[in-house]
PDB file of C-alpha atoms in Angstrom:
ATOM      1  CA  UNK A 213       0.000   0.000   0.000  1.00 45.00           C
ATOM      2  CA  UNK A 214       1.247   3.497  -0.818  1.00 41.00           C
ATOM      3  CA  UNK A 215       1.798   6.207   1.762  1.00 40.00           C
ATOM      4  CA  UNK A 216      -0.973   8.258   0.091  1.00 36.00           C
ATOM      5  CA  UNK A 217      -3.451   5.387   0.461  1.00 37.00           C
ATOM      6  CA  UNK A 218      -2.512   4.868   4.113  1.00 41.00           C
ATOM      7  CA  UNK A 219      -2.862   8.592   4.741  1.00 38.00           C
ATOM      8  CA  UNK A 220      -6.401   8.571   3.255  1.00 38.00           C
ATOM      9  CA  UNK A 221      -7.387   5.612   5.456  1.00 42.00           C
ATOM     10  CA  UNK A 222      -6.001   7.409   8.504  1.00 41.00           C
ATOM     11  CA  UNK A 223      -7.917  10.580   7.609  1.00 37.00           C
ATOM     12  CA  UNK A 224     -11.187   8.684   7.153  1.00 42.00           C
ATOM     13  CA  UNK A 225     -10.774   6.917  10.490  1.00 44.00           C
ATOM     14  CA  UNK A 226     -10.050  10.250  12.147  1.00 40.00           C
ATOM     15  CA  UNK A 227     -13.231  11.758  10.694  1.00 37.00           C
ATOM     16  CA  UNK A 228     -15.292   8.772  11.800  1.00 42.00           C
ATOM     17  CA  UNK A 229     -13.906   8.953  15.314  1.00 42.00           C
ATOM     18  CA  UNK A 230     -14.520  12.683  15.542  1.00 41.00           C
ATOM     19  CA  UNK A 231     -18.024  12.438  14.078  1.00 44.00           C
ATOM     20  CA  UNK A 232     -17.000  14.909  11.393  1.00 40.00           C
ATOM     21  CA  UNK A 233     -18.363  13.157   8.316  1.00 40.00           C
ATOM     22  CA  UNK A 234     -20.061  15.583   5.974  1.00 41.00           C
ATOM     23  CA  UNK A 235     -23.643  14.983   4.758  1.00 40.00           C
ATOM     24  CA  UNK A 236     -22.284  13.931   1.356  1.00 43.00           C
ATOM     25  CA  UNK A 237     -20.311  11.133   3.055  1.00 54.00           C
ATOM     26  CA  UNK A 238     -23.269   9.873   5.117  1.00 76.00           C
ATOM     27  CA  UNK A 239     -25.165   6.761   4.104  1.00 84.00           C
ATOM     28  CA  UNK A 240     -27.883   7.586   1.566  1.00 92.00           C
ATOM     29  CA  UNK A 241     -31.295   6.143   2.361  1.00 95.00           C
ATOM     30  CA  UNK A 242     -33.435   4.254  -0.135  1.00 97.00           C
ATOM     31  CA  UNK A 243     -35.887   2.833   2.421  1.00 98.00           C
ATOM     32  CA  UNK A 244     -36.804   4.751   5.570  1.00 98.00           C
ATOM     33  CA  UNK A 245     -38.796   3.238   8.449  1.00 98.00           C
ATOM     34  CA  UNK A 246     -40.908   5.443  10.720  1.00 98.00           C
ATOM     35  CA  UNK A 247     -42.203   3.808  13.898  1.00 98.00           C
ATOM     36  CA  UNK A 248     -43.705   4.837  17.207  1.00 98.00           C
ATOM     37  CA  UNK A 249     -46.869   6.094  18.856  1.00 97.00           C
ATOM     38  CA  UNK A 250     -49.901   7.814  17.314  1.00 95.00           C
ATOM     39  CA  UNK A 251     -47.778  10.757  16.161  1.00 95.00           C
ATOM     40  CA  UNK A 252     -45.864   8.506  13.763  1.00 97.00           C
ATOM     41  CA  UNK A 253     -48.826   7.833  11.432  1.00 97.00           C
ATOM     42  CA  UNK A 254     -49.235  11.283   9.930  1.00 97.00           C
ATOM     43  CA  UNK A 255     -45.487  11.831  10.189  1.00 98.00           C
ATOM     44  CA  UNK A 256     -44.922   8.719   8.087  1.00 98.00           C
ATOM     45  CA  UNK A 257     -47.442   9.964   5.525  1.00 98.00           C
ATOM     46  CA  UNK A 258     -45.705  13.331   5.233  1.00 98.00           C
ATOM     47  CA  UNK A 259     -42.320  11.618   4.892  1.00 98.00           C
ATOM     48  CA  UNK A 260     -43.792   9.333   2.231  1.00 98.00           C
ATOM     49  CA  UNK A 261     -44.712  12.457   0.271  1.00 98.00           C
ATOM     50  CA  UNK A 262     -41.068  13.514   0.550  1.00 98.00           C
ATOM     51  CA  UNK A 263     -40.113  10.060  -0.680  1.00 97.00           C
ATOM     52  CA  UNK A 264     -42.373  10.291  -3.713  1.00 96.00           C
ATOM     53  CA  UNK A 265     -40.807  13.622  -4.611  1.00 97.00           C
ATOM     54  CA  UNK A 266     -37.182  12.721  -3.874  1.00 97.00           C
ATOM     55  CA  UNK A 267     -36.907   9.030  -4.711  1.00 96.00           C
ATOM     56  CA  UNK A 268     -36.995   6.949  -1.530  1.00 97.00           C
ATOM     57  CA  UNK A 269     -39.507   4.567   0.070  1.00 98.00           C
ATOM     58  CA  UNK A 270     -41.132   5.006   3.475  1.00 98.00           C
ATOM     59  CA  UNK A 271     -42.526   2.222   5.659  1.00 98.00           C
ATOM     60  CA  UNK A 272     -44.489   3.034   8.830  1.00 98.00           C
ATOM     61  CA  UNK A 273     -45.375   1.140  12.014  1.00 98.00           C
ATOM     62  CA  UNK A 274     -47.941   2.944  14.196  1.00 98.00           C
ATOM     63  CA  UNK A 275     -48.908   1.713  17.668  1.00 98.00           C
ATOM     64  CA  UNK A 276     -51.521   4.018  19.180  1.00 96.00           C
ATOM     65  CA  UNK A 277     -50.968   5.056  22.776  1.00 95.00           C
ATOM     66  CA  UNK A 278     -47.698   3.153  22.947  1.00 96.00           C
ATOM     67  CA  UNK A 279     -44.796   3.917  25.237  1.00 97.00           C
ATOM     68  CA  UNK A 280     -41.117   3.156  25.491  1.00 98.00           C
ATOM     69  CA  UNK A 281     -42.005   0.480  28.050  1.00 97.00           C
ATOM     70  CA  UNK A 282     -44.511  -1.168  25.709  1.00 97.00           C
ATOM     71  CA  UNK A 283     -42.107  -1.206  22.763  1.00 98.00           C
ATOM     72  CA  UNK A 284     -39.347  -2.519  25.021  1.00 97.00           C
ATOM     73  CA  UNK A 285     -41.601  -5.318  26.264  1.00 97.00           C
ATOM     74  CA  UNK A 286     -42.150  -6.377  22.649  1.00 97.00           C
ATOM     75  CA  UNK A 287     -38.589  -5.778  21.483  1.00 97.00           C
ATOM     76  CA  UNK A 288     -38.351  -9.215  19.850  1.00 97.00           C
ATOM     77  CA  UNK A 289     -41.443  -8.511  17.749  1.00 97.00           C
ATOM     78  CA  UNK A 290     -40.150  -5.019  16.943  1.00 98.00           C
ATOM     79  CA  UNK A 291     -36.844  -6.515  15.805  1.00 98.00           C
ATOM     80  CA  UNK A 292     -38.598  -9.031  13.559  1.00 98.00           C
ATOM     81  CA  UNK A 293     -40.622  -6.249  11.911  1.00 98.00           C
ATOM     82  CA  UNK A 294     -37.554  -4.042  11.439  1.00 98.00           C
ATOM     83  CA  UNK A 295     -35.562  -6.943  10.003  1.00 98.00           C
ATOM     84  CA  UNK A 296     -38.430  -7.866   7.663  1.00 98.00           C
ATOM     85  CA  UNK A 297     -38.688  -4.309   6.318  1.00 98.00           C
ATOM     86  CA  UNK A 298     -34.876  -3.989   6.349  1.00 98.00           C
ATOM     87  CA  UNK A 299     -34.712  -0.183   6.136  1.00 98.00           C
ATOM     88  CA  UNK A 300     -31.547   1.803   5.522  1.00 98.00           C
ATOM     89  CA  UNK A 301     -32.444   4.110   8.427  1.00 98.00           C
ATOM     90  CA  UNK A 302     -35.077   4.401  11.157  1.00 98.00           C
ATOM     91  CA  UNK A 303     -36.983   7.334  12.634  1.00 98.00           C
ATOM     92  CA  UNK A 304     -38.637   6.663  15.998  1.00 98.00           C
ATOM     93  CA  UNK A 305     -41.325   9.053  17.220  1.00 98.00           C
ATOM     94  CA  UNK A 306     -42.012   7.937  20.773  1.00 97.00           C
ATOM     95  CA  UNK A 307     -42.157   9.366  24.268  1.00 95.00           C
ATOM     96  CA  UNK A 308     -45.205  11.639  24.525  1.00 93.00           C
ATOM     97  CA  UNK A 309     -46.913   9.303  26.978  1.00 93.00           C
ATOM     98  CA  UNK A 310     -43.852   9.247  29.252  1.00 94.00           C
ATOM     99  CA  UNK A 311     -42.569  12.807  28.923  1.00 92.00           C
ATOM    100  CA  UNK A 312     -43.645  13.666  32.486  1.00 92.00           C
ATOM    101  CA  UNK A 313     -41.322  10.992  33.896  1.00 91.00           C
ATOM    102  CA  UNK A 314     -38.903  12.557  36.383  1.00 89.00           C
ATOM    103  CA  UNK A 315     -36.653   9.510  36.781  1.00 92.00           C
ATOM    104  CA  UNK A 316     -36.367   8.180  33.235  1.00 95.00           C
ATOM    105  CA  UNK A 317     -33.151   6.197  33.713  1.00 96.00           C
ATOM    106  CA  UNK A 318     -34.552   3.956  36.425  1.00 96.00           C
ATOM    107  CA  UNK A 319     -37.948   3.588  34.743  1.00 95.00           C
ATOM    108  CA  UNK A 320     -37.083   3.581  31.047  1.00 97.00           C
ATOM    109  CA  UNK A 321     -33.380   2.836  30.668  1.00 97.00           C
ATOM    110  CA  UNK A 322     -33.785  -0.894  30.018  1.00 98.00           C
ATOM    111  CA  UNK A 323     -36.670  -0.684  27.501  1.00 98.00           C
ATOM    112  CA  UNK A 324     -34.924   2.151  25.656  1.00 98.00           C
ATOM    113  CA  UNK A 325     -31.836  -0.021  25.260  1.00 98.00           C
ATOM    114  CA  UNK A 326     -34.015  -2.893  24.018  1.00 98.00           C
ATOM    115  CA  UNK A 327     -35.615  -0.696  21.353  1.00 98.00           C
ATOM    116  CA  UNK A 328     -32.238   0.564  20.154  1.00 98.00           C
ATOM    117  CA  UNK A 329     -30.984  -3.033  20.030  1.00 98.00           C
ATOM    118  CA  UNK A 330     -34.022  -3.983  17.918  1.00 98.00           C
ATOM    119  CA  UNK A 331     -33.025  -1.311  15.376  1.00 98.00           C
ATOM    120  CA  UNK A 332     -29.536  -2.817  15.220  1.00 97.00           C
ATOM    121  CA  UNK A 333     -26.689  -0.943  13.564  1.00 96.00           C
ATOM    122  CA  UNK A 334     -28.981   1.019  11.256  1.00 97.00           C
ATOM    123  CA  UNK A 335     -28.759   4.833  11.406  1.00 98.00           C
ATOM    124  CA  UNK A 336     -31.392   6.208  13.773  1.00 98.00           C
ATOM    125  CA  UNK A 337     -33.151   9.447  14.629  1.00 98.00           C
ATOM    126  CA  UNK A 338     -35.260   9.504  17.787  1.00 98.00           C
ATOM    127  CA  UNK A 339     -37.818  12.303  17.544  1.00 98.00           C
ATOM    128  CA  UNK A 340     -38.537  13.645  21.005  1.00 96.00           C
ATOM    129  CA  UNK A 341     -42.129  14.459  21.995  1.00 95.00           C
ATOM    130  CA  UNK A 342     -43.686  17.859  21.391  1.00 94.00           C
ATOM    131  CA  UNK A 343     -44.591  20.057  24.317  1.00 90.00           C
ATOM    132  CA  UNK A 344     -47.824  19.370  26.187  1.00 88.00           C
ATOM    133  CA  UNK A 345     -50.011  22.510  26.055  1.00 88.00           C
ATOM    134  CA  UNK A 346     -50.521  23.987  29.502  1.00 85.00           C
ATOM    135  CA  UNK A 347     -48.127  21.540  31.166  1.00 86.00           C
ATOM    136  CA  UNK A 348     -44.503  22.005  32.161  1.00 84.00           C
ATOM    137  CA  UNK A 349     -43.476  18.536  31.028  1.00 83.00           C
ATOM    138  CA  UNK A 350     -40.442  17.171  29.316  1.00 83.00           C
ATOM    139  CA  UNK A 351     -37.223  18.844  30.478  1.00 89.00           C
ATOM    140  CA  UNK A 352     -35.712  15.909  32.458  1.00 92.00           C
ATOM    141  CA  UNK A 353     -37.072  13.395  29.959  1.00 95.00           C
ATOM    142  CA  UNK A 354     -35.719  15.153  26.873  1.00 95.00           C
ATOM    143  CA  UNK A 355     -32.344  15.796  28.500  1.00 95.00           C
ATOM    144  CA  UNK A 356     -32.116  12.109  29.371  1.00 96.00           C
ATOM    145  CA  UNK A 357     -33.003  11.010  25.836  1.00 97.00           C
ATOM    146  CA  UNK A 358     -30.479  13.425  24.342  1.00 96.00           C
ATOM    147  CA  UNK A 359     -27.771  12.108  26.646  1.00 97.00           C
ATOM    148  CA  UNK A 360     -28.520   8.464  25.869  1.00 97.00           C
ATOM    149  CA  UNK A 361     -28.785   8.909  22.102  1.00 97.00           C
ATOM    150  CA  UNK A 362     -26.283  11.653  21.306  1.00 96.00           C
ATOM    151  CA  UNK A 363     -26.734  14.823  19.281  1.00 95.00           C
ATOM    152  CA  UNK A 364     -26.749  13.074  15.886  1.00 97.00           C
ATOM    153  CA  UNK A 365     -29.526  10.676  16.857  1.00 98.00           C
ATOM    154  CA  UNK A 366     -31.876  12.882  18.883  1.00 98.00           C
ATOM    155  CA  UNK A 367     -34.203  15.554  17.500  1.00 98.00           C
ATOM    156  CA  UNK A 368     -35.613  17.945  20.117  1.00 97.00           C
ATOM    157  CA  UNK A 369     -39.243  18.767  19.345  1.00 96.00           C
ATOM    158  CA  UNK A 370     -40.636  20.415  22.457  1.00 93.00           C
ATOM    159  CA  UNK A 371     -39.691  23.955  21.427  1.00 92.00           C
ATOM    160  CA  UNK A 372     -41.346  23.744  17.991  1.00 94.00           C
ATOM    161  CA  UNK A 373     -44.456  25.912  17.799  1.00 92.00           C
ATOM    162  CA  UNK A 374     -47.046  23.924  15.854  1.00 94.00           C
ATOM    163  CA  UNK A 375     -50.853  24.000  15.602  1.00 94.00           C
ATOM    164  CA  UNK A 376     -52.617  21.526  17.931  1.00 95.00           C
ATOM    165  CA  UNK A 377     -55.961  19.780  17.696  1.00 95.00           C
ATOM    166  CA  UNK A 378     -57.215  21.752  20.705  1.00 93.00           C
ATOM    167  CA  UNK A 379     -55.903  24.111  23.373  1.00 90.00           C
ATOM    168  CA  UNK A 380     -55.118  21.194  25.695  1.00 90.00           C
ATOM    169  CA  UNK A 381     -54.440  18.412  23.180  1.00 90.00           C
ATOM    170  CA  UNK A 382     -50.742  17.690  22.543  1.00 90.00           C
ATOM    171  CA  UNK A 383     -51.507  16.054  19.193  1.00 94.00           C
ATOM    172  CA  UNK A 384     -50.725  18.389  16.287  1.00 95.00           C
ATOM    173  CA  UNK A 385     -53.157  19.062  13.491  1.00 96.00           C
ATOM    174  CA  UNK A 386     -52.306  17.740  10.056  1.00 96.00           C
ATOM    175  CA  UNK A 387     -50.733  21.140   9.332  1.00 96.00           C
ATOM    176  CA  UNK A 388     -48.784  20.889  12.586  1.00 96.00           C
ATOM    177  CA  UNK A 389     -47.480  17.425  11.732  1.00 97.00           C
ATOM    178  CA  UNK A 390     -46.371  18.692   8.323  1.00 96.00           C
ATOM    179  CA  UNK A 391     -44.485  21.594   9.912  1.00 97.00           C
ATOM    180  CA  UNK A 392     -42.913  19.260  12.459  1.00 97.00           C
ATOM    181  CA  UNK A 393     -41.862  16.744   9.816  1.00 98.00           C
ATOM    182  CA  UNK A 394     -40.482  19.503   7.593  1.00 98.00           C
ATOM    183  CA  UNK A 395     -38.324  20.656  10.513  1.00 98.00           C
ATOM    184  CA  UNK A 396     -36.955  17.125  10.926  1.00 98.00           C
ATOM    185  CA  UNK A 397     -36.148  16.841   7.214  1.00 98.00           C
ATOM    186  CA  UNK A 398     -34.432  20.223   7.309  1.00 98.00           C
ATOM    187  CA  UNK A 399     -32.361  19.047  10.297  1.00 98.00           C
ATOM    188  CA  UNK A 400     -31.139  15.805   8.670  1.00 98.00           C
ATOM    189  CA  UNK A 401     -28.485  17.071   6.176  1.00 97.00           C
ATOM    190  CA  UNK A 402     -26.259  18.781   8.718  1.00 96.00           C
ATOM    191  CA  UNK A 403     -26.923  16.615  11.757  1.00 97.00           C
ATOM    192  CA  UNK A 404     -27.968  13.008  11.084  1.00 97.00           C
ATOM    193  CA  UNK A 405     -25.702  10.055  10.324  1.00 96.00           C
ATOM    194  CA  UNK A 406     -27.597   9.372   7.094  1.00 97.00           C
ATOM    195  CA  UNK A 407     -28.751  11.426   4.129  1.00 97.00           C
ATOM    196  CA  UNK A 408     -31.816  11.385   1.917  1.00 97.00           C
ATOM    197  CA  UNK A 409     -31.602  11.278  -1.888  1.00 97.00           C
ATOM    198  CA  UNK A 410     -33.200  14.732  -1.949  1.00 96.00           C
ATOM    199  CA  UNK A 411     -34.896  17.310   0.247  1.00 97.00           C
ATOM    200  CA  UNK A 412     -37.281  19.061  -2.128  1.00 97.00           C
ATOM    201  CA  UNK A 413     -40.625  20.071  -0.628  1.00 95.00           C
ATOM    202  CA  UNK A 414     -43.237  17.435  -1.499  1.00 94.00           C
ATOM    203  CA  UNK A 415     -45.332  17.998  -4.570  1.00 86.00           C
ATOM    204  CA  UNK A 416     -47.838  15.323  -3.528  1.00 88.00           C
ATOM    205  CA  UNK A 417     -50.265  15.116  -0.624  1.00 93.00           C
ATOM    206  CA  UNK A 418     -49.404  13.027   2.463  1.00 95.00           C
ATOM    207  CA  UNK A 419     -50.039   9.350   1.756  1.00 96.00           C
ATOM    208  CA  UNK A 420     -49.213   5.908   3.044  1.00 97.00           C
ATOM    209  CA  UNK A 421     -46.312   3.958   1.628  1.00 96.00           C
ATOM    210  CA  UNK A 422     -46.487   0.349   0.495  1.00 96.00           C
ATOM    211  CA  UNK A 423     -45.872  -0.825   4.074  1.00 98.00           C
ATOM    212  CA  UNK A 424     -48.130   0.713   6.722  1.00 98.00           C
ATOM    213  CA  UNK A 425     -48.699  -1.320   9.891  1.00 98.00           C
ATOM    214  CA  UNK A 426     -51.250  -0.057  12.417  1.00 98.00           C
ATOM    215  CA  UNK A 427     -51.924  -1.372  15.917  1.00 97.00           C
ATOM    216  CA  UNK A 428     -54.607  -0.107  18.284  1.00 97.00           C
ATOM    217  CA  UNK A 429     -53.784   0.849  21.863  1.00 95.00           C
ATOM    218  CA  UNK A 430     -55.004  -2.441  23.367  1.00 95.00           C
ATOM    219  CA  UNK A 431     -53.450  -4.623  20.674  1.00 96.00           C
ATOM    220  CA  UNK A 432     -50.018  -6.163  20.874  1.00 95.00           C
ATOM    221  CA  UNK A 433     -47.328  -5.195  18.423  1.00 95.00           C
TER     222      UNK A 433
END
């Protein structure tokens, strides 16, 4: 091997270690999986519109009313679904129903680790929960998630101002979900460990991709 070749290998390893890979060097996604609680359904549909415009596929797994604990308890099933879909990257939208937790490490540390293990070595973005109107929730929970996942895998949502379904309902309207999803897509190029084939604003309406799995609150995954 030449000295130039060895130098290039050394430089690449240095960039990887420092987390300094540019967006152009990040893995490009052809299939994106969105999974999580009720928020993930409309988010997956908006991302599918991005996919139709920019040339990538979106699969979605929605489990209404689900929590980190519930997903962790069914980590084996989650892993089988992820492996079956075999996405290039995963977006998890989960945590609204536990954002008031003041001691997340003791209560949620194990199930969080089980969910991450189910995703495997695929690039991941965990989308933190939005704020809860009228409630001072989320600071310890979001700080804990950010610390566990790292800045390239955690998207902070609680400070995003988005329309809600009512004055006390934390669920965004369809317009709110679109704004939220757009903010995530805008964040990806300079922050995530993967890239999308394109980032053009969708020209099609939100829609479901070829794979859309829905589970009700009382159903198992």
